[in-house]
Coordinates of C-alpha atoms in Angstrom, one line a residue:
Chain A
M1 CA 7.4 7.0 32.7
K2 CA 7.5 9.4 29.8
F3 CA 3.9 10.5 30.2
I4 CA 3.7 10.8 34.0
E5 CA 2.7 14.5 33.9
A6 CA 0.1 14.0 31.2
I7 CA -1.4 11.1 33.2
S8 CA -1.5 13.2 36.3
F9 CA -3.3 16.0 34.3
I10 CA -5.9 13.4 33.0
N11 CA -6.4 11.9 36.5
D12 CA -7.1 15.3 37.9
S13 CA -9.6 16.2 35.2
E14 CA -13.3 15.4 35.0
R15 CA -14.3 17.0 31.7
I16 CA -11.8 16.7 28.9
V17 CA -12.0 17.9 25.2
I18 CA -10.0 16.3 22.4
L19 CA -9.1 18.5 19.5
P20 CA -7.5 17.3 16.2
H21 CA -6.5 19.7 13.4
V22 CA -9.0 21.0 10.8
S23 CA -9.7 18.7 7.9
A24 CA -8.9 15.8 10.2
D25 CA -6.9 13.0 8.4
G26 CA -6.5 9.4 9.5
D27 CA -3.8 10.1 12.1
S28 CA -5.9 12.9 13.7
I29 CA -9.1 10.8 13.7
G30 CA -7.3 7.6 14.9
S31 CA -5.5 9.5 17.7
S32 CA -8.7 11.4 18.8
F33 CA -11.1 8.5 18.8
A34 CA -8.6 6.2 20.5
I35 CA -8.0 8.7 23.3
K36 CA -11.8 9.3 23.7
R37 CA -12.4 5.5 24.1
V38 CA -9.7 5.2 26.7
L39 CA -11.0 8.2 28.6
D40 CA -14.6 6.7 28.5
L41 CA -13.2 3.5 30.0
M42 CA -11.5 5.6 32.7
G43 CA -14.9 7.1 33.6
K44 CA -14.1 10.6 32.3
K45 CA -16.5 12.8 30.5
A46 CA -14.6 13.3 27.2
D47 CA -15.7 15.1 24.1
I48 CA -14.1 14.9 20.7
F49 CA -14.6 18.3 19.0
L50 CA -14.0 18.3 15.2
E51 CA -14.0 21.2 12.8
E52 CA -15.9 19.1 10.1
D53 CA -17.6 15.7 10.0
V54 CA -15.5 12.6 9.9
Q55 CA -14.5 11.6 6.3
K56 CA -16.5 8.7 5.0
R57 CA -13.5 6.4 4.6
Y58 CA -12.9 6.4 8.4
R59 CA -16.5 5.9 9.5
F60 CA -16.3 2.0 9.6
A61 CA -14.0 2.5 12.6
T62 CA -15.6 5.5 14.3
G63 CA -19.2 4.6 13.8
N64 CA -20.1 3.8 17.4
I65 CA -18.3 6.7 19.0
E66 CA -19.9 10.1 19.7
Y67 CA -18.3 13.4 18.6
L68 CA -19.1 17.1 18.2
I69 CA -18.7 19.3 15.1
A70 CA -17.8 23.0 15.4
G71 CA -20.5 24.4 13.1
E72 CA -23.3 22.1 14.3
D73 CA -22.5 22.2 18.0
G74 CA -21.2 25.7 18.2
C75 CA -23.1 26.4 21.4
L76 CA -20.7 24.0 23.2
K77 CA -17.8 26.3 22.5
N78 CA -18.4 28.1 25.7
V79 CA -18.0 25.0 27.9
K80 CA -14.9 25.4 30.1
Y81 CA -13.1 22.1 30.1
D82 CA -10.7 20.9 32.8
L83 CA -8.3 19.6 30.2
A84 CA -7.8 20.0 26.4
I85 CA -5.8 17.4 24.5
C86 CA -4.8 18.7 21.1
V87 CA -3.5 16.1 18.7
D88 CA -1.5 16.1 15.4
C89 CA -1.6 19.9 15.3
A90 CA 1.5 22.0 14.4
D91 CA -0.1 25.4 15.0
L92 CA -2.8 26.9 17.1
E93 CA -4.5 28.3 14.0
R94 CA -5.0 24.8 12.7
L95 CA -7.7 24.4 15.3
G96 CA -9.8 26.8 13.2
E97 CA -13.0 27.8 15.0
R98 CA -12.1 25.6 18.0
K99 CA -9.1 27.7 19.0
E100 CA -11.2 29.3 21.8
I101 CA -12.2 26.0 23.3
F102 CA -8.5 25.1 23.6
L103 CA -7.5 28.5 25.0
N104 CA -10.4 28.4 27.5
S105 CA -9.5 25.0 28.9
K106 CA -7.8 25.0 32.4
R107 CA -4.9 22.8 31.3
K108 CA -3.6 21.9 27.9
I109 CA -1.7 18.9 26.4
L110 CA -0.3 18.8 22.9
M111 CA 0.8 15.6 21.1
D112 CA 2.3 16.0 17.6
H113 CA 5.0 14.9 15.1
H114 CA 5.2 17.9 12.8
E115 CA 8.2 20.1 12.2
F116 CA 8.2 23.7 13.4
N117 CA 5.7 23.1 16.1
S118 CA 6.2 25.9 18.7
G119 CA 4.7 23.8 21.5
F120 CA 1.7 26.0 22.5
A121 CA 0.3 23.8 25.4
D122 CA 1.3 23.4 29.0
L123 CA 2.6 19.9 28.3
N124 CA 4.1 19.4 24.8
Y125 CA 4.9 15.9 23.4
I126 CA 6.5 16.6 20.1
D127 CA 8.9 14.5 18.1
V128 CA 9.4 14.6 14.3
K129 CA 10.8 11.1 14.5
W130 CA 7.4 9.7 15.2
S131 CA 5.9 8.4 11.9
A132 CA 2.4 9.4 13.2
T133 CA 0.8 11.0 16.3
V134 CA -0.8 7.7 17.2
M135 CA 2.7 6.5 18.2
P136 CA 2.9 8.7 21.3
V137 CA -0.8 8.2 21.9
Y138 CA -0.2 4.4 22.0
E139 CA 2.7 4.9 24.4
L140 CA 0.5 7.1 26.6
I141 CA -2.3 4.5 26.7
K142 CA 0.1 1.7 27.5
E143 CA 1.4 3.8 30.3
I144 CA -2.1 4.5 31.6
D145 CA -3.0 0.8 31.5
P146 CA -2.3 -1.6 28.6
E147 CA -5.3 -3.7 29.6
L148 CA -7.6 -0.8 28.4
I149 CA -6.6 -1.5 24.7
N150 CA -9.2 -3.6 22.9
R151 CA -9.8 -4.4 19.2
E152 CA -11.7 -1.1 18.6
I153 CA -8.9 1.1 20.0
A154 CA -6.2 -1.0 18.3
R155 CA -7.9 -0.5 14.9
L156 CA -8.1 3.3 15.5
L157 CA -4.4 3.5 16.3
Y158 CA -3.6 1.3 13.3
I159 CA -5.6 3.6 11.0
G160 CA -3.4 6.6 12.1
L161 CA -0.3 4.5 11.5
V162 CA -1.2 3.3 8.0
T163 CA -2.5 6.7 6.8
D164 CA 0.4 8.8 7.9
T165 CA 3.0 6.3 6.5
G166 CA 1.0 5.7 3.3
G167 CA 0.7 2.1 4.3
F168 CA 4.3 1.8 5.6
R169 CA 5.6 3.1 2.2
H170 CA 6.7 6.7 3.0
T171 CA 10.3 7.4 4.1
N172 CA 8.9 8.5 7.5
T173 CA 8.2 4.8 8.3
V174 CA 10.5 4.1 11.2
P175 CA 11.1 0.5 12.5
K176 CA 9.1 1.3 15.6
A177 CA 6.0 1.9 13.4
H178 CA 6.3 -1.7 12.3
I179 CA 6.8 -2.9 15.9
M180 CA 3.6 -1.0 16.9
A181 CA 1.7 -2.5 13.9
A182 CA 2.8 -6.0 15.0
E183 CA 1.5 -5.4 18.5
L184 CA -1.8 -3.9 17.2
L185 CA -2.4 -6.9 14.9
E186 CA -2.5 -9.1 17.9
Y187 CA -5.8 -7.6 18.9
G188 CA -7.4 -9.2 15.8
I189 CA -7.5 -6.2 13.4
N190 CA -8.1 -7.2 9.8
P191 CA -5.5 -5.2 7.7
S192 CA -7.4 -5.9 4.5
E193 CA -10.7 -4.3 5.9
V194 CA -8.7 -1.2 7.0
S195 CA -6.9 -0.7 3.7
Q196 CA -10.0 -1.3 1.6
N197 CA -11.9 1.4 3.5
V198 CA -9.0 3.8 3.9
F199 CA -7.1 3.4 0.6
D200 CA -8.8 1.4 -2.0
N201 CA -12.3 2.8 -2.3
M202 CA -12.6 4.8 -5.6
T203 CA -15.7 6.9 -6.0
F204 CA -17.4 6.6 -9.4
G205 CA -16.6 10.3 -10.0
R206 CA -13.0 9.5 -9.5
Y207 CA -13.1 6.5 -11.8
L208 CA -14.4 8.8 -14.6
L209 CA -11.9 11.6 -13.8
N210 CA -9.1 9.0 -14.3
K211 CA -10.5 8.4 -17.7
E212 CA -10.8 12.1 -18.6
S213 CA -7.2 12.7 -17.5
V214 CA -6.1 10.8 -20.7
N215 CA -7.9 13.5 -22.8
C216 CA -6.7 16.5 -20.7
A217 CA -3.1 15.5 -20.0
E218 CA -0.1 16.9 -22.0
F219 CA 3.4 15.5 -21.8
F220 CA 6.7 17.4 -22.1
F221 CA 10.4 16.8 -22.0
D222 CA 10.2 13.3 -23.4
G223 CA 7.3 12.3 -21.1
K224 CA 9.1 13.3 -18.0
V225 CA 6.6 16.0 -17.2
C226 CA 2.8 15.5 -17.3
I227 CA 0.5 18.5 -16.9
C228 CA -3.2 17.9 -16.7
Y229 CA -5.6 20.8 -16.6
M230 CA -9.2 19.8 -15.9
P231 CA -11.6 22.6 -16.3
E232 CA -14.8 22.8 -14.2
D233 CA -17.0 21.4 -17.1
V234 CA -15.1 18.1 -17.0
F235 CA -15.9 17.8 -13.3
I236 CA -19.6 18.5 -14.1
K237 CA -19.6 16.0 -16.9
C238 CA -18.2 13.3 -14.5
G239 CA -20.4 14.3 -11.7
A240 CA -17.2 14.6 -9.7
S241 CA -16.4 16.8 -6.6
E242 CA -13.1 18.2 -5.5
E243 CA -12.7 15.3 -3.1
D244 CA -13.0 12.9 -6.1
S245 CA -9.9 14.5 -7.6
E246 CA -7.7 13.8 -4.5
G247 CA -4.8 11.6 -5.4
L248 CA -5.1 12.3 -9.1
T249 CA -1.7 14.1 -9.1
D250 CA -0.1 10.9 -7.6
Y251 CA -1.9 8.8 -10.2
L252 CA -0.3 10.8 -13.0
R253 CA 3.1 10.7 -11.4
N254 CA 2.9 6.9 -11.3
I255 CA 2.9 6.7 -15.1
E256 CA 6.1 5.1 -16.3
G257 CA 8.8 7.7 -17.2
V258 CA 7.0 10.7 -15.5
E259 CA 9.2 12.5 -13.0
V260 CA 6.9 15.5 -12.4
S261 CA 3.1 15.5 -12.5
V262 CA 0.9 18.6 -12.3
F263 CA -2.8 18.6 -11.8
I264 CA -4.7 21.9 -12.2
R265 CA -8.3 22.7 -11.5
D266 CA -10.4 25.8 -11.4
K267 CA -10.9 27.3 -8.0
N268 CA -12.4 30.6 -6.7
G269 CA -12.0 32.3 -10.1
G270 CA -8.3 31.2 -10.3
M271 CA -6.5 27.9 -10.5
K272 CA -5.4 25.4 -7.9
I273 CA -2.1 23.7 -8.8
S274 CA -0.9 20.4 -7.3
I275 CA 2.6 19.2 -8.1
R276 CA 4.4 15.8 -7.4
A277 CA 7.8 14.5 -8.2
K278 CA 8.9 10.9 -8.4
S279 CA 12.5 10.8 -7.3
Y280 CA 14.8 13.8 -8.0
V281 CA 13.1 17.1 -8.8
D282 CA 12.6 19.5 -5.8
V283 CA 9.0 20.7 -6.6
A284 CA 8.8 22.8 -3.4
T285 CA 11.3 25.2 -4.9
V286 CA 9.4 25.3 -8.2
A287 CA 6.1 25.9 -6.3
A288 CA 7.7 28.8 -4.4
V289 CA 8.1 30.7 -7.7
F290 CA 4.3 30.6 -7.9
S291 CA 3.9 31.7 -4.3
G292 CA 3.2 28.2 -3.2
G293 CA 5.2 25.6 -1.1
G294 CA 5.2 22.2 0.4
H295 CA 7.6 19.3 0.5
K296 CA 10.4 18.3 -1.9
R297 CA 8.3 15.8 -3.8
A298 CA 4.8 17.1 -3.1
A299 CA 3.9 20.8 -3.3
G300 CA 1.0 23.1 -4.3
A301 CA 0.4 26.6 -5.6
S302 CA -2.3 28.8 -7.1
W303 CA -2.4 30.8 -10.3
N304 CA -4.6 33.7 -11.5
G305 CA -3.7 33.8 -15.2
S306 CA -4.6 31.5 -18.1
Y307 CA -3.6 27.9 -18.3
E308 CA -1.4 28.6 -21.3
E309 CA 0.5 31.3 -19.4
F310 CA 1.0 29.0 -16.4
K311 CA 2.2 26.2 -18.6
E312 CA 4.8 28.3 -20.4
R313 CA 6.2 29.8 -17.2
F314 CA 6.2 26.4 -15.3
L315 CA 8.0 24.6 -18.1
K316 CA 10.6 27.4 -18.2
E317 CA 11.2 27.0 -14.4
L318 CA 11.4 23.3 -14.7
E319 CA 13.8 23.1 -17.7
P320 CA 17.1 23.4 -15.8
V321 CA 16.2 20.7 -13.3
I322 CA 14.3 18.1 -15.3
Chain B
M1 CA 18.2 -24.4 15.6
K2 CA 15.4 -24.9 13.3
F3 CA 17.5 -25.0 10.1
I4 CA 20.4 -27.1 11.4
E5 CA 20.0 -29.8 8.8
A6 CA 19.6 -27.3 5.9
I7 CA 22.8 -25.5 7.1
S8 CA 24.6 -28.8 7.2
F9 CA 23.4 -29.5 3.6
I10 CA 24.7 -26.1 2.5
N11 CA 28.0 -26.5 4.3
D12 CA 28.6 -29.9 2.6
S13 CA 27.9 -28.5 -0.9
E14 CA 30.1 -26.7 -3.3
R15 CA 27.8 -26.1 -6.3
I16 CA 24.3 -25.0 -5.4
V17 CA 21.3 -24.1 -7.6
I18 CA 18.4 -21.9 -6.5
L19 CA 15.1 -22.5 -8.2
P20 CA 12.0 -20.2 -7.7
H21 CA 8.6 -21.0 -9.4
V22 CA 7.8 -20.1 -13.0
S23 CA 6.7 -16.5 -13.5
A24 CA 8.7 -15.6 -10.5
D25 CA 7.0 -12.9 -8.3
G26 CA 8.5 -10.6 -5.7
D27 CA 8.7 -13.2 -3.0
S28 CA 10.4 -15.8 -5.3
I29 CA 12.8 -13.2 -6.6
G30 CA 13.6 -11.8 -3.2
S31 CA 14.1 -15.2 -1.7
S32 CA 16.3 -16.5 -4.5
F33 CA 18.5 -13.4 -4.8
A34 CA 19.0 -13.1 -1.1
I35 CA 20.0 -16.7 -0.8
K36 CA 22.4 -16.3 -3.7
R37 CA 24.1 -13.3 -2.1
V38 CA 24.5 -15.1 1.2
L39 CA 25.9 -18.2 -0.6
D40 CA 28.3 -15.9 -2.5
L41 CA 29.5 -14.5 0.8
M42 CA 30.0 -18.0 2.2
G43 CA 32.3 -18.8 -0.8
K44 CA 29.9 -21.2 -2.5
K45 CA 29.4 -21.4 -6.3
A46 CA 25.7 -20.6 -6.4
D47 CA 23.5 -20.3 -9.5
I48 CA 20.0 -18.8 -9.6
F49 CA 18.1 -20.5 -12.4
L50 CA 14.9 -18.7 -13.5
E51 CA 12.3 -19.8 -16.0
E52 CA 12.0 -16.3 -17.5
D53 CA 13.9 -13.0 -17.1
V54 CA 13.4 -10.9 -14.0
Q55 CA 10.3 -8.6 -14.2
K56 CA 11.3 -5.0 -14.8
R57 CA 9.9 -3.8 -11.5
Y58 CA 12.4 -5.9 -9.5
R59 CA 15.5 -5.0 -11.4
F60 CA 16.5 -2.0 -9.3
A61 CA 17.2 -4.6 -6.5
T62 CA 18.6 -7.5 -8.6
G63 CA 20.7 -5.4 -11.0
N64 CA 24.1 -6.4 -9.8
I65 CA 23.4 -10.1 -9.3
E66 CA 24.0 -12.8 -11.9
Y67 CA 21.3 -15.3 -12.9
L68 CA 20.5 -17.9 -15.5
I69 CA 17.4 -18.2 -17.6
A70 CA 16.1 -21.6 -18.7
G71 CA 15.5 -20.8 -22.4
E72 CA 18.8 -18.9 -22.9
D73 CA 21.0 -21.0 -20.7
G74 CA 19.4 -24.3 -21.4
C75 CA 22.8 -26.1 -21.9
L76 CA 23.4 -25.7 -18.2
K77 CA 20.5 -27.9 -17.5
N78 CA 22.7 -30.9 -17.5
V79 CA 25.0 -29.6 -14.7
K80 CA 24.7 -31.9 -11.7
Y81 CA 24.5 -29.7 -8.6
D82 CA 25.4 -30.8 -5.1
L83 CA 22.3 -29.1 -3.7
A84 CA 19.1 -27.6 -5.1
I85 CA 17.2 -25.0 -3.0
C86 CA 13.7 -24.6 -4.3
V87 CA 11.8 -21.6 -3.0
D88 CA 8.1 -20.5 -2.9
C89 CA 7.1 -23.4 -5.0
A90 CA 4.0 -25.5 -4.1
D91 CA 4.4 -28.2 -6.8
L92 CA 7.2 -29.8 -8.8
E93 CA 5.5 -28.9 -12.0
R94 CA 5.8 -25.2 -11.1
L95 CA 9.5 -25.5 -11.9
G96 CA 8.6 -25.8 -15.5
E97 CA 11.6 -26.6 -17.7
R98 CA 13.9 -26.6 -14.7
K99 CA 12.3 -29.6 -13.1
E100 CA 15.1 -31.8 -14.3
I101 CA 17.8 -29.6 -12.8
F102 CA 16.0 -30.1 -9.4
L103 CA 15.6 -33.8 -9.8
N104 CA 19.2 -34.3 -10.9
S105 CA 20.6 -32.5 -7.9
K106 CA 22.2 -34.7 -5.2
R107 CA 20.3 -33.1 -2.3
K108 CA 17.2 -31.0 -2.2
I109 CA 15.8 -28.3 0.1
L110 CA 12.3 -26.8 -0.3
M111 CA 11.1 -23.6 1.4
D112 CA 7.5 -22.6 0.9
H113 CA 4.3 -21.2 2.5
H114 CA 1.7 -22.4 0.1
E115 CA -1.2 -24.7 1.0
F116 CA -1.3 -28.2 -0.4
N117 CA 2.5 -28.5 -0.8
S118 CA 3.3 -32.2 -0.8
G119 CA 6.9 -31.6 0.3
F120 CA 8.8 -33.0 -2.7
A121 CA 12.4 -32.4 -1.4
D122 CA 14.7 -34.1 1.1
L123 CA 14.3 -31.3 3.6
N124 CA 10.9 -29.5 3.5
Y125 CA 10.3 -26.2 5.4
I126 CA 6.7 -25.4 4.7
D127 CA 4.3 -23.4 6.9
V128 CA 1.2 -21.7 5.6
K129 CA 1.4 -19.3 8.6
W130 CA 4.4 -17.6 7.0
S131 CA 3.2 -14.5 5.1
A132 CA 5.9 -15.0 2.5
T133 CA 8.8 -17.4 1.8
V134 CA 11.3 -14.7 2.6
M135 CA 10.3 -15.2 6.3
P136 CA 11.9 -18.7 6.7
V137 CA 14.7 -17.6 4.3
Y138 CA 15.4 -14.7 6.7
E139 CA 15.4 -17.1 9.7
L140 CA 17.8 -19.4 7.8
I141 CA 20.2 -16.6 7.0
K142 CA 20.1 -15.4 10.6
E143 CA 20.9 -18.9 11.8
I144 CA 23.8 -19.2 9.3
D145 CA 25.3 -15.8 10.5
P146 CA 23.3 -12.6 11.1
E147 CA 26.5 -10.6 10.2
L148 CA 26.1 -11.7 6.6
I149 CA 23.0 -9.5 6.1
N150 CA 23.7 -6.2 4.4
R151 CA 21.5 -3.5 2.9
E152 CA 21.3 -5.3 -0.5
I153 CA 20.1 -8.6 1.1
A154 CA 17.8 -6.8 3.5
R155 CA 16.1 -5.0 0.6
L156 CA 15.6 -8.3 -1.3
L157 CA 14.0 -9.9 1.7
Y158 CA 11.9 -6.8 2.2
I159 CA 10.6 -7.0 -1.4
G160 CA 9.4 -10.5 -0.8
L161 CA 7.6 -9.4 2.3
V162 CA 5.8 -6.4 0.8
T163 CA 4.8 -8.1 -2.5
D164 CA 3.3 -11.2 -0.9
T165 CA 1.4 -9.2 1.8
G166 CA 0.3 -6.5 -0.7
G167 CA 2.2 -3.9 1.3
F168 CA 1.1 -5.4 4.6
R169 CA -2.5 -5.1 3.6
H170 CA -3.6 -8.7 2.9
T171 CA -5.1 -10.8 5.6
N172 CA -2.0 -13.1 5.5
T173 CA 0.0 -10.3 7.2
V174 CA 1.1 -11.8 10.5
P175 CA 2.6 -9.8 13.4
K176 CA 5.9 -11.4 12.7
A177 CA 6.0 -10.0 9.2
H178 CA 6.0 -6.5 10.7
I179 CA 8.7 -7.5 13.2
M180 CA 10.8 -8.7 10.3
A181 CA 10.1 -5.4 8.4
A182 CA 11.2 -3.4 11.5
E183 CA 14.5 -5.3 11.6
L184 CA 15.1 -5.0 7.9
L185 CA 14.5 -1.2 7.9
E186 CA 17.4 -1.0 10.3
Y187 CA 19.7 -1.8 7.4
G188 CA 18.8 1.5 5.8
I189 CA 16.3 0.4 3.2
N190 CA 14.2 3.2 1.7
P191 CA 10.6 1.9 1.8
S192 CA 9.5 4.6 -0.7
E193 CA 12.0 3.5 -3.3
V194 CA 10.8 -0.1 -3.0
S195 CA 7.1 0.7 -3.2
Q196 CA 7.6 3.1 -6.2
N197 CA 9.4 0.4 -8.1
V198 CA 7.3 -2.5 -7.1
F199 CA 3.8 -1.1 -6.8
D200 CA 3.4 2.4 -8.2
N201 CA 4.9 2.3 -11.6
M202 CA 2.1 2.3 -14.2
T203 CA 3.0 1.6 -17.8
F204 CA 1.6 3.9 -20.4
G205 CA -0.3 1.0 -21.8
R206 CA -1.9 0.3 -18.5
Y207 CA -2.8 4.0 -18.1
L208 CA -4.7 3.8 -21.4
L209 CA -6.3 0.5 -20.5
N210 CA -7.7 2.1 -17.3
K211 CA -9.3 4.7 -19.6
E212 CA -10.8 2.1 -22.0
S213 CA -12.3 0.2 -19.1
V214 CA -14.8 3.0 -18.7
N215 CA -16.0 2.2 -22.3
C216 CA -15.9 -1.6 -21.9
A217 CA -17.3 -2.1 -18.4
E218 CA -20.9 -3.1 -17.8
F219 CA -22.6 -2.8 -14.4
F220 CA -25.2 -5.2 -13.0
F221 CA -27.2 -5.7 -9.7
D222 CA -27.3 -1.9 -8.8
G223 CA -23.6 -1.5 -9.5
K224 CA -22.5 -4.4 -7.3
V225 CA -21.1 -6.3 -10.2
C226 CA -18.8 -4.9 -12.8
I227 CA -17.9 -7.0 -15.9
C228 CA -15.3 -5.6 -18.3
Y229 CA -14.6 -7.5 -21.5
M230 CA -11.7 -6.0 -23.4
P231 CA -11.3 -7.5 -26.8
E232 CA -7.8 -7.8 -28.4
D233 CA -8.3 -4.8 -30.6
V234 CA -8.6 -2.5 -27.5
F235 CA -5.1 -3.9 -26.4
I236 CA -3.8 -3.1 -29.9
K237 CA -5.2 0.4 -29.9
C238 CA -3.6 1.1 -26.5
G239 CA -0.3 -0.6 -27.4
A240 CA -0.8 -2.7 -24.3
S241 CA 0.5 -6.2 -23.4
E242 CA -1.1 -8.8 -21.2
E243 CA 1.3 -7.6 -18.4
D244 CA -0.2 -4.1 -18.7
S245 CA -3.6 -5.5 -17.8
E246 CA -2.3 -7.0 -14.5
G247 CA -4.2 -5.5 -11.6
L248 CA -7.0 -4.2 -13.7
T249 CA -9.5 -6.5 -12.0
D250 CA -8.5 -5.0 -8.6
Y251 CA -8.9 -1.5 -10.1
L252 CA -12.5 -2.3 -11.1
R253 CA -13.3 -3.9 -7.7
N254 CA -12.1 -0.7 -6.0
I255 CA -15.0 1.3 -7.5
E256 CA -17.4 2.4 -4.8
G257 CA -20.3 0.0 -4.5
V258 CA -18.7 -2.8 -6.6
E259 CA -18.6 -6.2 -4.7
V260 CA -17.6 -8.4 -7.6
S261 CA -15.4 -7.3 -10.6
V262 CA -14.6 -9.4 -13.6
F263 CA -12.0 -8.7 -16.2
I264 CA -12.1 -10.7 -19.5
R265 CA -9.6 -10.8 -22.3
D266 CA -9.1 -12.9 -25.3
K267 CA -6.5 -15.7 -25.0
N268 CA -5.6 -18.7 -27.2
G269 CA -8.8 -18.5 -29.2
G270 CA -10.9 -18.5 -25.9
M271 CA -11.2 -16.1 -23.0
K272 CA -9.3 -15.6 -19.8
I273 CA -11.5 -14.6 -16.9
S274 CA -10.2 -12.9 -13.8
I275 CA -12.6 -12.4 -10.8
R276 CA -12.3 -10.4 -7.6
A277 CA -14.7 -9.8 -4.7
K278 CA -14.5 -7.0 -2.2
S279 CA -15.8 -8.4 1.1
Y280 CA -18.5 -11.2 1.1
V281 CA -18.9 -13.1 -2.2
D282 CA -17.0 -16.4 -2.5
V283 CA -15.7 -16.1 -6.1
A284 CA -13.7 -19.4 -5.9
T285 CA -17.0 -21.3 -5.8
V286 CA -18.4 -19.3 -8.7
A287 CA -15.1 -19.8 -10.7
A288 CA -15.4 -23.5 -10.1
V289 CA -18.6 -23.6 -12.2
F290 CA -16.4 -22.4 -15.1
S291 CA -13.7 -25.0 -14.4
G292 CA -11.6 -22.4 -12.6
G293 CA -10.6 -21.9 -9.1
G294 CA -8.5 -19.7 -6.7
H295 CA -9.2 -18.0 -3.4
K296 CA -12.4 -16.7 -1.9
R297 CA -11.9 -13.2 -3.0
A298 CA -9.6 -13.7 -6.0
A299 CA -10.2 -16.4 -8.6
G300 CA -9.8 -17.2 -12.3
A301 CA -11.3 -19.3 -15.0
S302 CA -11.5 -19.7 -18.8
W303 CA -14.3 -19.7 -21.3
N304 CA -14.7 -21.0 -24.9
G305 CA -18.0 -19.5 -25.9
S306 CA -19.0 -15.9 -26.7
Y307 CA -18.9 -13.0 -24.2
E308 CA -22.7 -12.7 -24.1
E309 CA -23.1 -16.4 -23.3
F310 CA -20.5 -16.1 -20.5
K311 CA -22.2 -13.0 -19.1
E312 CA -25.6 -14.6 -19.0
R313 CA -24.4 -17.7 -17.3
F314 CA -22.1 -15.8 -14.8
L315 CA -24.9 -13.4 -13.7
K316 CA -27.2 -16.4 -13.2
E317 CA -24.6 -18.1 -10.9
L318 CA -24.0 -14.8 -9.0
E319 CA -27.7 -13.9 -8.4
P320 CA -28.2 -16.0 -5.3
V321 CA -25.1 -14.7 -3.5
I322 CA -24.8 -11.1 -4.5

């Protein structure tokens, strides 16, 4: 009974708030909405409190479930909850405006799988070996009562699993993630429906940005490095937003022969740099030179000079490792 | 002991040939090369006989394993094998030039998961409920001796699993496919290495074709239908081959709001038509009007008139169902 204390916290509470991190991704959304549905079925008064609205791609699964948004429902910030359940959140600051709601709650539970999580709740369930936070959430629900799980809850948990593992493709995909997927599929989830909503949908703006990348991209070191600077006017021409450019760095990295891809766009008077590597270059180290950071194969930075200056400096940094 | 007869056939044979279908895909390749490796370890003389060379994307996994190609090693066609194991093949004709090798073999085993397979071998293991042919192959190997499975064999089986389920995204993904994936990951496979090789690599020709599709595509019925005719000169301009255009129909279907995508290219003096639907249109029925066929959401046809004639007729067929 791994979650015996958490279950006792839940049983003792009437009013419960569920708090995922800011810019909630699929794992945060899946975890939060699955917990909410289970608490509903247990007869609790449970609120999901998000920082921003649910991203469009997840709404097919969250459509029937109520939630609050920090900006819109700010007045509710002063409600004192019996219990706060914070999910997928490595740091108290990642609760944004909702930090107070968490701190004001009588008791606190944290479930997460990120590195360097200090464990800022009363009960902390943190393990970096979990592929996604929905994994402990699923275990918790099974310990509460496996009979509570229905198709809707299974689909929410499945969304967390597929988004944080990149569709079972990232190296963080542990065997147990597949076992969990096998069990969830038994509830009649349609994996094709989920992946089309979550992964496949390409906005028209994004479709046009893909085209423009051919005009904007420059290749160096025999095609091993691809740098694409897309000035604001290209976005305007394509009717594209920042969200439309998500994943464009990966798209460029996927080109045959490319080891490092860089996507640059204008932001706040400077430039926002996104960097990816395919298999051997440590781009976190390169990003650190530009006061940025991230993971070995996916990092980011910002730049306040011209594009030409950035390019020169970046290629110089890359030369010994490419 | 589901495969007791097959194992007895294998034990009784010295010289064994493994035959996947023409244009071998990931499931065919994974099944064939995994069986070959197991037979090697059993001390058999086993030949994989392909119709064409292994596709580039699978070579990271097949690199160290020998195989024969029908055109190049045609002289070996007259070898009389003790046993032929035909994998992932719904029809004898799908063996192409290698049909004779199969027919000349003393004994014959067939393992497949396609519908309408007549079962043309002595022992037929066919079940449409298998997501991929590597599923019964894995069961067979475990029944022979689970100790034979190593990282190389596990990776080959895993490739069959991910390619035929579209990375566990297609509706044919059964819970057992995930259980198998969980077991295979225990052998130390890197799922990211596999998906980068098998799914992510985009040839430069393909990258340019994506761009050109913006110029060639036409949208109808409020953007619900996207038809893209790419004449031969566009392929020439992009330095792209037919293989580079694989997946382009899916790419167009993924555009927001598109329900049906059609990709058309010149072929053998006529046109080759590829059709995809996102969620509700039965494109197999539409394709049948053009003497084509396929699945509900993925079908193909050919056309011998002009593009304008095709378009007019196609849109008329689609009107009642879109």
